[in-house]
Coordinates of N, CA and C in Angstrom, one line a residue:
Chain A
A62 N 97.5 92.4 87.1 CA 98.6 92.2 86.2 C 99.9 93.0 86.9
Q63 N 101.0 92.4 86.5 CA 102.5 93.2 87.2 C 102.6 94.7 86.6
S64 N 103.0 95.6 87.2 CA 103.4 96.9 86.9 C 104.7 97.5 87.9
V65 N 105.2 98.4 87.2 CA 106.5 99.2 87.3 C 106.3 100.4 87.6
T66 N 106.4 101.4 88.5 CA 106.4 102.6 88.4 C 107.5 103.4 88.6
Q67 N 107.9 104.6 87.6 CA 108.9 105.6 88.0 C 108.1 106.5 88.1
P68 N 108.4 107.2 89.3 CA 107.3 108.4 89.1 C 107.8 109.6 88.7
D69 N 109.0 109.5 88.9 CA 109.9 110.7 88.0 C 110.3 110.4 86.7
I70 N 110.0 111.4 85.8 CA 110.1 111.2 84.4 C 111.5 111.7 84.1
H71 N 111.8 113.3 84.6 CA 113.2 113.8 84.5 C 113.6 114.1 85.9
I72 N 115.0 114.1 86.1 CA 115.5 114.2 87.5 C 116.9 114.9 87.0
T73 N 117.1 116.1 87.6 CA 118.2 117.0 87.4 C 119.0 117.2 89.0
V74 N 120.5 116.8 88.6 CA 121.0 116.8 89.9 C 122.9 117.3 89.5
S75 N 123.1 118.2 90.4 CA 124.6 118.8 90.2 C 125.6 117.4 90.3
E76 N 126.5 117.8 89.5 CA 127.4 116.9 89.6 C 128.3 117.1 90.9
G77 N 128.3 115.5 91.4 CA 128.9 115.6 93.1 C 127.8 115.3 94.2
A78 N 126.6 116.1 93.9 CA 125.5 115.5 94.6 C 125.2 114.0 94.6
S79 N 124.1 113.5 95.7 CA 123.9 112.5 95.7 C 122.6 112.0 95.2
L80 N 122.1 110.8 94.5 CA 121.3 110.7 93.8 C 120.0 109.5 94.2
E81 N 118.8 109.7 94.3 CA 118.1 108.6 94.4 C 117.0 108.6 93.1
L82 N 116.9 107.5 92.5 CA 115.6 107.1 91.4 C 114.8 106.4 92.6
R83 N 113.6 106.4 92.1 CA 112.7 106.0 92.8 C 111.7 104.9 91.8
C84 N 111.3 103.5 92.5 CA 110.7 102.7 91.7 C 109.9 101.9 92.8
N85 N 108.5 101.8 92.7 CA 108.0 101.1 93.1 C 107.1 100.0 92.2
Y86 N 106.7 98.8 92.6 CA 106.2 97.5 91.9 C 105.0 97.0 92.5
S87 N 104.5 96.4 91.5 CA 103.0 95.7 92.3 C 102.9 94.5 91.4
Y88 N 103.0 93.8 92.7 CA 103.1 92.1 92.6 C 102.4 91.5 93.4
G89 N 102.2 90.3 93.5 CA 101.5 89.5 94.6 C 102.5 88.8 95.7
A90 N 103.9 89.1 95.0 CA 105.0 88.5 95.7 C 106.1 88.8 95.2
T91 N 107.3 88.8 96.1 CA 108.7 89.2 95.9 C 109.1 89.0 94.5
P92 N 109.2 89.7 93.5 CA 109.6 89.3 92.4 C 111.3 89.7 92.1
Y93 N 111.6 89.3 90.7 CA 113.3 89.5 90.8 C 113.3 91.3 90.2
L94 N 114.3 91.7 90.8 CA 114.4 93.3 90.6 C 115.4 93.7 90.1
F95 N 115.6 94.6 88.7 CA 116.7 95.2 88.2 C 116.9 96.6 87.8
W96 N 117.7 97.2 88.2 CA 118.1 98.5 87.4 C 118.8 98.4 86.2
Y97 N 118.4 99.2 84.9 CA 119.2 98.9 83.7 C 119.7 100.5 83.4
V98 N 120.5 100.6 82.9 CA 120.9 102.2 82.5 C 121.1 102.2 80.9
Q99 N 120.4 103.3 80.0 CA 120.5 103.4 78.7 C 121.5 104.8 78.3
S100 N 122.4 104.9 78.1 CA 123.2 105.9 77.2 C 122.4 106.4 75.9
P101 N 122.6 107.4 75.5 CA 121.7 107.7 74.2 C 122.4 106.8 73.1
G102 N 121.5 106.3 72.5 CA 121.7 105.7 71.2 C 122.2 104.1 71.6
Q103 N 122.2 103.9 72.9 CA 122.5 102.5 73.2 C 121.5 101.6 73.7
G104 N 122.2 100.2 73.7 CA 121.1 99.4 74.4 C 121.1 99.6 75.8
L105 N 120.8 98.5 76.6 CA 120.5 98.5 78.1 C 121.8 97.8 79.0
Q106 N 122.4 98.5 79.5 CA 123.5 97.8 80.3 C 122.8 97.8 81.8
L107 N 122.8 96.4 82.3 CA 122.4 96.0 83.9 C 123.3 96.9 84.9
L108 N 122.8 97.5 85.8 CA 123.3 98.3 86.9 C 123.6 97.1 88.2
L109 N 122.3 96.5 88.3 CA 122.2 95.9 89.5 C 120.9 95.3 89.6
K110 N 120.9 93.9 90.0 CA 120.0 93.1 90.6 C 119.3 92.4 92.1
Y111 N 118.4 92.4 92.1 CA 118.0 91.6 93.3 C 117.2 90.2 93.1
F112 N 117.7 89.3 94.0 CA 116.6 88.0 93.8 C 116.4 87.6 94.8
S113 N 117.2 87.8 95.8 CA 116.9 87.5 97.4 C 118.1 87.9 98.4
G114 N 118.0 87.5 99.9 CA 119.0 87.9 100.5 C 119.2 89.3 101.0
D115 N 120.3 89.6 101.2 CA 120.6 91.0 101.7 C 119.7 91.9 101.0
T116 N 119.0 92.9 101.3 CA 118.3 93.7 100.8 C 118.7 95.0 100.3
L117 N 120.4 95.2 100.6 CA 121.1 96.4 99.9 C 121.8 95.5 99.0
V118 N 121.7 96.2 97.8 CA 122.8 95.3 96.9 C 123.9 96.6 96.1
Q119 N 124.9 95.9 95.5 CA 125.7 97.0 95.1 C 125.9 96.5 93.6
G120 N 125.8 97.6 93.0 CA 125.9 97.1 91.2 C 127.3 98.1 90.8
I121 N 127.5 98.0 89.6 CA 128.6 98.8 88.8 C 128.5 100.1 88.8
K122 N 129.4 100.7 88.6 CA 129.7 102.1 88.4 C 129.3 103.0 90.0
G123 N 129.5 102.4 91.1 CA 129.0 103.3 92.4 C 127.6 102.8 92.8
F124 N 126.6 102.5 91.9 CA 125.4 102.4 92.2 C 124.7 101.3 93.1
E125 N 123.7 101.1 94.4 CA 123.4 100.5 94.9 C 121.8 100.7 95.1
A126 N 121.4 100.0 95.6 CA 119.9 99.9 95.5 C 118.9 99.2 96.9
E127 N 118.0 99.3 97.1 CA 117.5 98.7 98.6 C 116.1 98.4 98.6
F128 N 116.0 97.1 98.6 CA 114.6 96.3 98.3 C 114.0 96.7 99.8
K129 N 112.7 97.4 99.5 CA 111.9 97.5 100.9 C 110.6 96.9 100.2
R130 N 110.3 95.5 100.8 CA 109.2 94.7 100.8 C 107.7 95.4 101.3
S131 N 108.0 96.2 102.4 CA 106.7 96.9 103.1 C 106.5 97.7 102.1
Q132 N 107.4 98.4 101.5 CA 106.9 99.5 100.5 C 106.8 99.0 99.1
S133 N 107.1 98.1 98.4 CA 107.0 97.7 97.1 C 108.0 98.3 96.2
S134 N 109.3 98.5 96.9 CA 110.1 99.5 96.3 C 111.5 99.3 96.0
F135 N 112.3 99.3 95.2 CA 113.8 99.2 95.1 C 114.2 100.1 94.3
N136 N 114.4 101.6 95.3 CA 115.0 102.5 94.8 C 116.7 102.5 94.7
L137 N 117.4 103.2 93.7 CA 118.6 103.2 93.1 C 119.0 104.7 93.8
R138 N 120.5 104.4 94.4 CA 121.5 105.4 95.1 C 122.6 105.6 94.4
K139 N 123.0 106.7 94.3 CA 124.6 106.9 94.3 C 125.0 108.1 95.0
P140 N 126.3 107.8 95.7 CA 126.4 109.1 97.0 C 127.2 110.1 96.0
S141 N 127.5 110.0 94.8 CA 128.2 111.2 94.2 C 128.1 110.9 92.8
V142 N 127.2 111.7 92.2 CA 127.3 111.4 90.7 C 128.2 112.3 89.8
H143 N 128.4 111.9 88.6 CA 129.4 112.3 87.5 C 129.0 112.7 86.6
W144 N 129.4 113.1 85.5 CA 128.6 113.9 84.5 C 128.2 112.7 83.4
S145 N 128.8 111.6 83.6 CA 129.0 110.5 82.7 C 127.8 109.5 83.3
D146 N 126.9 110.0 84.4 CA 126.1 109.2 84.7 C 125.1 109.9 84.0
A147 N 124.8 111.0 83.2 CA 123.9 111.1 82.4 C 123.2 110.1 81.8
A148 N 121.9 109.8 81.6 CA 121.4 108.7 80.6 C 119.9 108.6 81.3
E149 N 119.5 107.1 80.6 CA 118.1 107.1 81.4 C 118.0 105.8 81.7
Y150 N 117.2 105.7 83.3 CA 117.2 104.8 84.1 C 116.0 103.8 83.8
F151 N 116.1 102.5 83.9 CA 115.0 101.6 84.0 C 114.9 100.7 85.0
C152 N 113.7 100.9 85.9 CA 113.6 99.6 86.7 C 112.5 98.7 86.0
A153 N 113.4 97.2 86.3 CA 112.3 96.6 85.9 C 112.5 95.3 86.5
V154 N 111.2 94.4 86.5 CA 111.0 93.3 87.5 C 110.2 91.9 86.5
T155 N 110.4 91.1 86.9 CA 110.1 89.6 86.6 C 109.8 88.6 87.7
M156 N 108.8 87.5 87.5 CA 108.5 86.8 88.3 C 108.3 85.5 87.5
Y157 N 108.5 84.1 87.9 CA 108.5 83.0 86.8 C 107.2 83.0 87.6
S158 N 105.8 82.9 86.9 CA 104.5 82.4 87.3 C 104.3 81.2 87.0
G159 N 104.6 80.3 86.0 CA 104.4 79.6 85.2 C 103.4 79.6 83.8
G160 N 103.0 80.9 84.0 CA 102.1 81.0 83.2 C 102.0 82.7 82.8
G161 N 101.4 83.3 81.7 CA 101.0 84.5 81.4 C 102.6 85.1 80.6
A162 N 102.7 86.2 80.6 CA 103.9 86.4 79.7 C 105.3 86.5 80.6
D163 N 106.4 86.0 80.0 CA 107.2 85.9 80.9 C 108.4 86.9 80.4
G164 N 109.5 87.3 80.7 CA 110.6 88.3 80.4 C 110.3 89.6 81.3
L165 N 111.0 90.7 81.2 CA 110.6 91.9 82.1 C 109.7 92.6 81.7
T166 N 109.0 93.0 83.0 CA 108.3 94.4 83.0 C 109.3 95.6 83.1
F167 N 109.2 96.6 82.5 CA 110.0 97.6 82.4 C 108.9 99.1 83.1
G168 N 109.8 99.7 84.1 CA 109.0 100.7 84.2 C 109.2 101.6 82.9
K169 N 108.6 103.1 83.0 CA 108.8 104.1 81.7 C 110.2 104.6 81.5
G170 N 111.1 104.5 82.7 CA 112.1 105.1 82.6 C 112.1 106.7 83.7
T171 N 113.2 107.1 84.1 CA 113.6 108.3 84.3 C 114.9 109.0 83.4
H172 N 115.1 110.1 83.4 CA 116.0 110.7 82.3 C 116.7 111.2 83.6
L173 N 117.8 111.2 83.6 CA 119.0 112.2 84.3 C 119.6 113.1 84.1
I174 N 119.4 114.1 84.4 CA 120.4 115.3 83.9 C 121.4 115.7 84.9
I175 N 122.7 115.7 84.4 CA 123.6 116.3 85.6 C 124.0 117.8 85.0
Q176 N 124.0 118.4 85.9 CA 124.0 120.0 86.3 C 125.5 119.9 86.4
P177 N 126.5 120.9 85.6 CA 128.1 121.0 86.3 C 128.3 122.0 87.2
Chain B
N159 N 133.9 90.4 73.1 CA 133.1 89.3 73.3 C 131.6 90.3 72.7
A160 N 131.0 89.2 71.8 CA 129.8 90.0 70.8 C 128.4 90.0 71.3
G161 N 128.0 88.9 72.4 CA 126.9 89.4 73.0 C 125.6 88.8 72.4
V162 N 124.9 90.2 72.4 CA 123.8 90.3 71.5 C 123.6 90.9 70.3
T163 N 123.7 90.6 69.3 CA 123.8 91.3 67.9 C 122.8 91.7 67.0
Q164 N 122.3 92.7 66.8 CA 121.1 92.9 65.9 C 121.4 93.5 64.7
T165 N 120.9 93.1 63.6 CA 120.9 93.7 62.3 C 119.8 93.8 61.8
P166 N 119.3 94.7 60.9 CA 120.2 96.2 60.9 C 120.0 96.9 62.0
K167 N 121.2 98.0 61.9 CA 121.0 99.2 63.0 C 120.0 100.2 62.7
F168 N 119.5 100.7 61.5 CA 118.7 101.4 61.1 C 117.8 100.9 59.9
Q169 N 116.6 101.3 59.9 CA 115.9 100.8 58.5 C 114.9 101.7 58.4
V170 N 114.3 101.9 57.3 CA 113.0 102.9 56.8 C 112.3 102.0 55.9
L171 N 111.1 102.0 56.2 CA 110.2 101.5 55.4 C 109.1 102.0 54.8
K172 N 108.2 101.6 53.6 CA 107.0 102.0 53.7 C 106.1 101.3 54.0
T173 N 104.8 102.1 54.2 CA 103.9 101.3 54.7 C 103.5 100.3 53.8
G174 N 103.3 98.8 54.4 CA 103.1 97.9 53.7 C 104.1 97.1 53.4
Q175 N 105.2 97.7 53.3 CA 106.1 96.9 53.1 C 106.8 95.6 54.2
S176 N 107.2 94.3 54.0 CA 107.7 93.6 55.2 C 109.1 93.6 55.3
M177 N 109.5 93.3 56.4 CA 111.1 92.7 57.0 C 111.2 92.1 58.2
T178 N 112.2 91.6 58.3 CA 113.0 90.7 59.2 C 114.2 91.4 60.2
L179 N 114.0 91.5 61.2 CA 115.2 92.2 62.1 C 115.7 90.8 62.4
Q180 N 117.2 90.5 62.4 CA 117.5 89.4 63.0 C 118.4 89.9 64.4
C181 N 118.5 88.7 65.2 CA 119.2 88.9 66.3 C 120.0 87.8 66.5
A182 N 121.0 87.4 67.1 CA 121.9 86.2 67.4 C 122.9 86.7 68.5
Q183 N 122.6 85.5 69.7 CA 123.4 85.6 70.9 C 124.8 84.7 70.9
D184 N 125.7 85.0 71.6 CA 126.6 83.9 71.5 C 126.8 83.6 72.9
M185 N 126.3 83.5 74.0 CA 126.3 83.1 75.2 C 125.5 81.7 75.4
N186 N 125.2 81.3 74.8 CA 124.6 79.9 74.9 C 123.3 80.0 76.0
H187 N 122.8 81.2 75.6 CA 121.4 81.7 76.8 C 120.5 80.6 75.9
N188 N 119.3 80.2 76.8 CA 118.2 79.6 76.3 C 117.4 80.4 76.2
S189 N 117.0 81.8 76.7 CA 115.7 82.2 76.5 C 115.8 83.7 75.7
M190 N 115.4 84.0 74.8 CA 115.2 85.0 73.9 C 114.1 86.0 73.9
Y191 N 114.4 87.1 73.8 CA 113.0 88.4 73.7 C 113.2 89.3 72.6
W192 N 111.9 89.8 72.1 CA 112.2 91.2 71.4 C 111.3 92.1 72.2
Y193 N 112.0 93.2 72.2 CA 110.9 94.7 72.9 C 111.0 95.8 71.9
R194 N 109.9 96.4 72.5 CA 110.2 97.7 71.2 C 110.1 98.9 72.6
Q195 N 110.8 99.8 72.2 CA 110.7 101.0 73.0 C 110.5 102.4 72.3
D196 N 109.4 103.1 73.2 CA 108.9 103.9 72.3 C 108.8 105.3 73.4
P197 N 109.1 106.7 73.0 CA 109.3 107.6 73.9 C 108.2 107.7 74.9
G198 N 108.6 107.5 76.2 CA 107.7 107.7 77.5 C 106.9 106.6 78.1
M199 N 107.3 105.5 77.1 CA 106.8 104.1 77.2 C 107.6 103.1 77.9
G200 N 108.7 103.3 78.2 CA 109.7 102.2 78.3 C 110.1 101.1 77.5
L201 N 110.3 99.9 77.8 CA 110.3 99.0 77.1 C 109.2 98.2 77.0
R202 N 108.5 97.3 76.0 CA 107.8 96.7 76.0 C 107.6 95.0 75.5
L203 N 107.0 94.0 76.0 CA 107.6 92.8 75.5 C 106.8 92.8 74.2
I204 N 107.3 92.0 73.4 CA 106.8 91.8 71.5 C 106.6 90.2 72.3
Y205 N 107.4 89.4 71.8 CA 107.5 88.1 71.8 C 108.6 87.7 72.4
Y206 N 108.4 86.2 73.2 CA 109.6 85.7 74.0 C 109.9 84.6 73.3
S207 N 110.8 83.7 73.7 CA 111.2 82.3 73.1 C 111.7 82.0 74.8
A208 N 111.4 81.2 75.5 CA 111.9 80.8 76.9 C 113.0 79.4 76.7
S209 N 113.0 78.8 75.4 CA 113.9 77.8 74.8 C 113.6 77.7 73.7
E210 N 114.8 77.2 72.9 CA 114.9 76.7 71.5 C 113.6 75.9 71.4
G211 N 112.8 75.9 70.0 CA 111.6 75.6 69.5 C 110.3 76.0 70.0
T212 N 110.3 76.9 71.4 CA 109.1 77.5 71.7 C 109.3 79.0 71.5
T213 N 108.2 79.7 71.2 CA 107.7 81.2 71.4 C 106.4 81.6 72.1
D214 N 106.2 82.5 72.5 CA 105.3 83.1 73.3 C 104.7 84.7 73.1
K215 N 103.3 84.8 73.0 CA 103.5 86.4 72.8 C 103.8 87.0 74.2
G216 N 103.6 88.0 73.6 CA 104.4 89.5 75.0 C 103.0 90.0 75.4
E217 N 103.4 91.4 75.7 CA 102.4 92.3 76.0 C 101.6 93.1 74.5
V218 N 102.5 93.5 73.7 CA 102.4 93.9 72.5 C 102.7 93.1 71.1
P219 N 102.1 91.8 71.1 CA 102.1 91.0 69.7 C 101.8 91.4 68.4
N220 N 100.6 92.0 68.2 CA 99.9 92.5 67.1 C 101.1 93.2 65.9
G221 N 100.8 92.4 64.7 CA 101.6 93.2 63.8 C 102.9 92.0 63.6
Y222 N 103.2 91.2 64.5 CA 104.7 91.2 64.6 C 104.4 89.3 64.4
N223 N 105.8 88.7 63.8 CA 105.7 87.4 64.1 C 107.4 86.7 64.3
V224 N 107.3 85.8 64.9 CA 108.8 85.7 65.1 C 109.1 84.0 65.0
S225 N 110.2 84.0 64.9 CA 110.9 82.7 64.5 C 112.4 82.6 65.1
R226 N 112.4 81.5 66.3 CA 113.4 80.7 66.9 C 114.1 79.7 66.0
L227 N 115.2 80.4 65.2 CA 115.9 79.6 64.3 C 116.6 78.4 64.7
N228 N 117.2 79.0 66.0 CA 118.1 77.6 66.5 C 118.3 78.2 68.0
K229 N 119.4 78.0 68.7 CA 119.4 78.2 70.1 C 120.2 79.7 69.9
R230 N 120.6 79.8 68.8 CA 121.6 81.0 68.9 C 120.8 82.4 68.3
E231 N 120.0 82.3 67.5 CA 119.1 83.3 66.7 C 117.7 83.5 66.7
F232 N 117.0 84.3 66.9 CA 115.5 84.9 66.9 C 115.2 86.0 66.2
S233 N 114.7 85.7 65.3 CA 114.5 86.6 64.4 C 112.8 87.7 64.5
L234 N 112.7 88.8 64.1 CA 111.2 89.3 64.6 C 110.5 89.6 62.8
R235 N 109.8 89.5 62.4 CA 109.3 89.9 61.3 C 107.8 90.9 61.6
L236 N 107.6 91.7 60.5 CA 107.1 92.7 60.3 C 106.2 92.2 59.0
E237 N 105.3 91.7 59.0 CA 104.7 91.4 57.3 C 104.0 92.3 56.6
S238 N 103.8 93.3 57.4 CA 103.0 94.6 56.5 C 103.2 96.0 57.7
A239 N 104.5 96.8 57.2 CA 104.6 97.4 58.3 C 103.5 98.8 58.3
A240 N 103.5 99.1 59.2 CA 102.7 100.2 59.5 C 103.2 101.1 60.7
P241 N 103.1 102.8 60.1 CA 103.8 103.8 60.8 C 103.9 103.7 62.4
S242 N 102.5 103.0 63.1 CA 102.7 102.6 64.3 C 103.5 102.0 65.0
Q243 N 104.5 101.3 64.3 CA 105.6 100.4 64.3 C 106.8 100.9 64.3
T244 N 106.6 102.2 63.8 CA 108.0 102.8 64.0 C 108.5 102.9 65.6
S245 N 109.8 102.8 65.6 CA 110.1 102.3 67.1 C 111.5 102.2 67.0
V246 N 112.1 102.0 68.6 CA 113.5 101.1 68.0 C 113.2 99.8 69.2
Y247 N 113.9 98.9 68.1 CA 113.3 97.5 68.5 C 114.9 96.8 69.2
F248 N 114.7 96.1 70.1 CA 115.6 95.5 71.2 C 115.4 94.3 70.8
C249 N 116.5 93.3 71.1 CA 116.6 91.9 71.2 C 117.2 91.6 72.4
A250 N 117.3 90.5 73.2 CA 117.7 90.5 74.5 C 117.5 88.9 74.6
S251 N 118.8 88.4 75.4 CA 118.8 87.3 75.8 C 119.0 86.8 77.4
S252 N 118.6 85.5 77.8 CA 119.1 85.7 78.9 C 119.1 83.9 79.3
E253 N 119.8 83.7 80.2 CA 120.2 82.2 80.6 C 118.8 81.3 81.0
L254 N 117.9 81.9 81.9 CA 117.0 81.1 82.1 C 115.7 82.3 82.3
R255 N 114.5 81.9 82.3 CA 113.4 82.8 81.7 C 113.5 84.1 82.8
D256 N 113.7 83.9 83.9 CA 113.7 85.0 85.0 C 115.0 85.7 85.6
T257 N 116.2 85.6 84.5 CA 117.5 86.0 85.2 C 117.8 87.5 84.4
E258 N 118.6 87.9 84.5 CA 118.9 89.1 84.2 C 119.4 89.0 82.8
A259 N 118.8 89.8 81.8 CA 118.7 89.7 80.3 C 119.8 90.8 79.7
F260 N 120.3 90.1 78.9 CA 121.4 91.3 78.0 C 120.7 91.5 76.9
F261 N 121.1 92.9 76.6 CA 120.5 93.4 75.0 C 121.6 93.8 74.3
G262 N 120.8 93.8 73.1 CA 121.5 94.1 72.1 C 121.4 95.6 71.7
Q263 N 122.4 96.5 70.8 CA 122.2 98.2 70.5 C 121.0 98.3 69.8
G264 N 120.2 97.9 69.6 CA 118.8 98.2 69.1 C 118.8 98.3 67.3
T265 N 117.5 98.6 67.0 CA 117.3 98.6 65.5 C 116.4 99.6 65.3
R266 N 116.6 100.8 64.9 CA 115.8 102.1 65.1 C 114.8 101.9 63.7
L267 N 113.9 101.6 63.8 CA 112.9 101.3 62.5 C 112.1 102.7 62.2
T268 N 111.9 103.0 61.2 CA 111.0 104.2 60.5 C 110.1 103.6 59.8
V269 N 109.0 103.7 59.8 CA 107.4 103.2 58.9 C 107.1 104.9 58.4
V270 N 107.2 104.9 57.1 CA 106.6 106.3 56.6 C 105.2 105.9 55.6

């Protein structure tokens, strides 16, 4: 069965510092990969996605992510965080298998705290 | 742009009561989904509808039913609510089965 692991439940970063959120997936082949952000009391907003091609993808709000097939990872990065980046971040994967459950499989999320 | 609209936003039910969560999307998407979000669990798929006229179970379907009323609307029904169904419910839609999903604002349901 497919699975997504976000090893860090909470991460605290100082404003202006760089950020990396980790995501590892378990699949038999290359899945479609996503990062979503959820602000308190809100729905989920797509930050970026990877389907194929260039393994470094750019998203909104200055975020980027790198797909590494050898490590089954899709880590999210930002060079300099802002206080408004404080939120819950979810990595998600999907793969059209022709059978089984479709839709996204989510990691359990990483709660990002920004220190002034 | 409305996107995905869920109603209601908040609901409190007593154990054993029934209710239907409504979801509508205006993006002409083929696929629609219902997820539940619980603390420390991420989002888990309850049911999905790959296209109009079809519905399928997801990871946690027990205690729920769905109806794909038309291309725009996908409802989730709790026939006999239980405290274990206290959660935040999200509806989502996507153009195809395995492309990016767009989410509604969520329904916070409490079963007492």
